[in-house]
């Protein structure tokens, strides 16, 4: 599953951002207190996708400078 893959990747690269996407009505259970994890419900617009990617990149930049 996507959550299992994200867990595997995070164990090897702890600073990687994770962006979950799903078309199912039930949202993936993710940690909302982690600024480097986000969720997009399909369908979404390009603007929404770009906003989430920007937010994740900004979270990494703040973490790197802080």
CSV table of N, CA and C in Angstrom, one decimal:
chain,number,residue,atom,x,y,z
A,1,UNK,N,0.8,-1.2,0.0
A,1,UNK,CA,0.0,0.0,0.0
A,1,UNK,C,0.9,1.2,0.0
A,2,UNK,N,0.3,2.4,-0.2
A,2,UNK,CA,1.0,3.6,-0.2
A,2,UNK,C,1.6,4.0,1.1
A,3,UNK,N,0.8,3.7,2.2
A,3,UNK,CA,1.3,3.9,3.5
A,3,UNK,C,2.5,3.1,3.8
A,4,UNK,N,2.5,1.8,3.4
A,4,UNK,CA,3.6,0.9,3.7
A,4,UNK,C,4.8,1.4,2.9
A,5,UNK,N,4.6,1.8,1.7
A,5,UNK,CA,5.8,2.3,0.9
A,5,UNK,C,6.3,3.6,1.5
A,6,UNK,N,5.5,4.5,1.9
A,6,UNK,CA,5.9,5.7,2.6
A,6,UNK,C,6.7,5.4,3.9
A,7,UNK,N,6.3,4.4,4.6
A,7,UNK,CA,7.0,4.0,5.8
A,7,UNK,C,8.3,3.5,5.5
A,8,UNK,N,8.4,2.6,4.5
A,8,UNK,CA,9.7,2.1,4.0
A,8,UNK,C,10.7,3.1,3.6
A,9,UNK,N,10.2,4.1,2.8
A,9,UNK,CA,11.0,5.2,2.3
A,9,UNK,C,11.5,6.0,3.4
A,10,UNK,N,10.6,6.4,4.3
A,10,UNK,CA,10.9,7.3,5.4
A,10,UNK,C,12.0,6.6,6.3
A,11,UNK,N,11.9,5.3,6.5
A,11,UNK,CA,12.9,4.6,7.3
A,11,UNK,C,14.3,4.8,6.7
A,12,UNK,N,14.4,4.9,5.4
A,12,UNK,CA,15.7,5.1,4.7
A,12,UNK,C,16.1,6.5,4.4
A,13,UNK,N,15.1,7.4,4.3
A,13,UNK,CA,15.3,8.8,4.0
A,13,UNK,C,14.3,9.6,4.9
A,14,UNK,N,14.7,9.9,6.1
A,14,UNK,CA,13.8,10.5,7.1
A,14,UNK,C,13.3,11.9,6.7
A,15,UNK,N,14.0,12.6,5.8
A,15,UNK,CA,13.7,14.0,5.5
A,15,UNK,C,12.8,14.1,4.2
A,16,UNK,N,12.5,13.0,3.6
A,16,UNK,CA,11.7,13.0,2.4
A,16,UNK,C,10.3,13.4,2.7
A,17,UNK,N,9.7,14.2,1.7
A,17,UNK,CA,8.3,14.6,1.8
A,17,UNK,C,7.4,13.5,1.2
A,18,UNK,N,6.3,13.4,1.8
A,18,UNK,CA,5.3,12.4,1.3
A,18,UNK,C,4.0,13.1,1.0
A,19,UNK,N,3.5,12.8,-0.3
A,19,UNK,CA,2.3,13.4,-0.7
A,19,UNK,C,1.4,12.2,-1.1
A,20,UNK,N,0.4,11.9,-0.3
A,20,UNK,CA,-0.6,10.9,-0.6
A,20,UNK,C,-1.7,11.4,-1.5
A,21,UNK,N,-2.1,10.6,-2.4
A,21,UNK,CA,-3.3,11.0,-3.3
A,21,UNK,C,-4.2,9.8,-3.3
A,22,UNK,N,-5.5,10.0,-3.2
A,22,UNK,CA,-6.5,8.9,-3.3
A,22,UNK,C,-7.8,9.4,-3.9
A,23,UNK,N,-8.4,8.5,-4.6
A,23,UNK,CA,-9.7,8.8,-5.2
A,23,UNK,C,-10.8,8.2,-4.3
A,24,UNK,N,-10.4,7.5,-3.3
A,24,UNK,CA,-11.4,6.8,-2.4
A,24,UNK,C,-12.0,7.8,-1.4
A,25,UNK,N,-13.2,7.7,-1.0
A,25,UNK,CA,-13.8,8.6,-0.1
A,25,UNK,C,-13.2,8.6,1.3
A,26,UNK,N,-12.7,7.4,1.7
A,26,UNK,CA,-12.0,7.3,3.0
A,26,UNK,C,-10.6,7.8,2.9
A,27,UNK,N,-10.3,8.9,3.6
A,27,UNK,CA,-8.9,9.4,3.6
A,27,UNK,C,-7.9,8.5,4.2
A,28,UNK,N,-6.7,8.5,3.7
A,28,UNK,CA,-5.6,7.7,4.2
A,28,UNK,C,-5.3,8.2,5.6
A,29,UNK,N,-5.1,7.3,6.6
A,29,UNK,CA,-4.7,7.7,7.9
A,29,UNK,C,-3.2,8.2,7.9
A,30,UNK,N,-3.1,9.5,8.0
A,30,UNK,CA,-1.7,10.0,8.0
A,30,UNK,C,-1.5,10.9,9.2
A,31,UNK,N,-0.3,11.2,9.5
A,31,UNK,CA,0.1,12.1,10.7
A,31,UNK,C,-0.1,13.5,10.2
A,32,UNK,N,-1.1,14.2,10.8
A,32,UNK,CA,-1.4,15.6,10.5
A,32,UNK,C,-0.5,16.5,11.2
A,33,UNK,N,0.3,16.1,12.2
A,33,UNK,CA,1.2,16.9,12.9
A,33,UNK,C,2.6,17.0,12.2
A,34,UNK,N,2.7,16.3,11.1
A,34,UNK,CA,4.0,16.3,10.4
A,34,UNK,C,3.9,17.2,9.2
A,35,UNK,N,4.6,18.3,9.1
A,35,UNK,CA,4.5,19.2,8.0
A,35,UNK,C,5.1,18.7,6.7
A,36,UNK,N,5.8,17.5,6.7
A,36,UNK,CA,6.3,17.0,5.5
A,36,UNK,C,5.5,15.8,5.0
A,37,UNK,N,4.2,15.7,5.4
A,37,UNK,CA,3.3,14.8,4.9
A,37,UNK,C,2.0,15.5,4.6
A,38,UNK,N,1.5,15.2,3.4
A,38,UNK,CA,0.2,15.8,2.9
A,38,UNK,C,-0.7,14.8,2.2
A,39,UNK,N,-1.9,15.2,2.1
A,39,UNK,CA,-2.9,14.3,1.4
A,39,UNK,C,-3.7,15.1,0.4
A,40,UNK,N,-3.9,14.6,-0.8
A,40,UNK,CA,-4.8,15.2,-1.8
A,40,UNK,C,-5.9,14.2,-2.1
A,41,UNK,N,-7.1,14.7,-2.1
A,41,UNK,CA,-8.3,13.9,-2.5
A,41,UNK,C,-8.5,14.1,-4.0
A,42,UNK,N,-8.6,13.0,-4.7
A,42,UNK,CA,-8.9,13.1,-6.2
A,42,UNK,C,-10.4,13.4,-6.3
A,43,UNK,N,-10.8,14.1,-7.3
A,43,UNK,CA,-10.0,14.8,-8.3
A,43,UNK,C,-9.5,16.1,-7.6
A,44,UNK,N,-8.4,16.6,-8.1
A,44,UNK,CA,-7.9,17.9,-7.6
A,44,UNK,C,-7.4,18.7,-8.8
A,45,UNK,N,-7.2,20.0,-8.6
A,45,UNK,CA,-6.8,20.9,-9.7
A,45,UNK,C,-5.3,21.0,-9.7
A,46,UNK,N,-4.7,21.5,-10.8
A,46,UNK,CA,-3.3,21.7,-10.8
A,46,UNK,C,-2.9,22.7,-9.7
A,47,UNK,N,-3.7,23.7,-9.5
A,47,UNK,CA,-3.4,24.7,-8.5
A,47,UNK,C,-3.3,24.0,-7.1
A,48,UNK,N,-4.2,23.1,-6.8
A,48,UNK,CA,-4.2,22.4,-5.5
A,48,UNK,C,-2.9,21.6,-5.4
A,49,UNK,N,-2.6,20.9,-6.4
A,49,UNK,CA,-1.4,20.0,-6.4
A,49,UNK,C,-0.2,20.9,-6.2
A,50,UNK,N,0.0,21.9,-7.0
A,50,UNK,CA,1.1,22.8,-6.9
A,50,UNK,C,1.2,23.5,-5.5
A,51,UNK,N,0.1,23.8,-4.9
A,51,UNK,CA,0.0,24.4,-3.6
A,51,UNK,C,0.6,23.4,-2.5
A,52,UNK,N,0.1,22.2,-2.6
A,52,UNK,CA,0.6,21.1,-1.7
A,52,UNK,C,2.1,20.9,-1.8
A,53,UNK,N,2.6,20.8,-3.1
A,53,UNK,CA,4.0,20.6,-3.3
A,53,UNK,C,4.8,21.8,-2.8
A,54,UNK,N,4.3,23.0,-3.0
A,54,UNK,CA,5.0,24.2,-2.5
A,54,UNK,C,5.1,24.1,-1.0
A,55,UNK,N,3.9,23.8,-0.3
A,55,UNK,CA,3.9,23.7,1.1
A,55,UNK,C,4.9,22.7,1.7
A,56,UNK,N,5.0,21.5,1.0
A,56,UNK,CA,5.9,20.5,1.4
A,56,UNK,C,7.4,21.0,1.3
A,57,UNK,N,7.7,21.6,0.1
A,57,UNK,CA,9.0,22.1,-0.1
A,57,UNK,C,9.4,23.2,0.9
A,58,UNK,N,8.4,24.1,1.2
A,58,UNK,CA,8.7,25.1,2.2
A,58,UNK,C,8.9,24.5,3.6
A,59,UNK,N,8.2,23.5,3.9
A,59,UNK,CA,8.4,22.8,5.2
A,59,UNK,C,9.8,22.2,5.3
A,60,UNK,N,10.3,21.7,4.2
A,60,UNK,CA,11.7,21.1,4.2
A,60,UNK,C,12.7,22.3,4.4
A,61,UNK,N,12.4,23.4,3.7
A,61,UNK,CA,13.3,24.5,3.7
A,61,UNK,C,13.4,25.1,5.1
A,62,UNK,N,12.2,25.2,5.8
A,62,UNK,CA,12.2,25.7,7.2
A,62,UNK,C,13.0,24.8,8.1
A,63,UNK,N,12.7,23.5,7.9
A,63,UNK,CA,13.4,22.5,8.8
A,63,UNK,C,14.9,22.5,8.6
A,64,UNK,N,15.4,22.8,7.3
A,64,UNK,CA,16.8,22.8,7.0
A,64,UNK,C,17.5,24.0,7.6
A,65,UNK,N,16.7,25.1,7.6
A,65,UNK,CA,17.3,26.4,8.1
A,65,UNK,C,17.1,26.6,9.6
A,66,UNK,N,16.2,25.8,10.2
A,66,UNK,CA,15.9,25.9,11.6
A,66,UNK,C,16.8,25.1,12.5
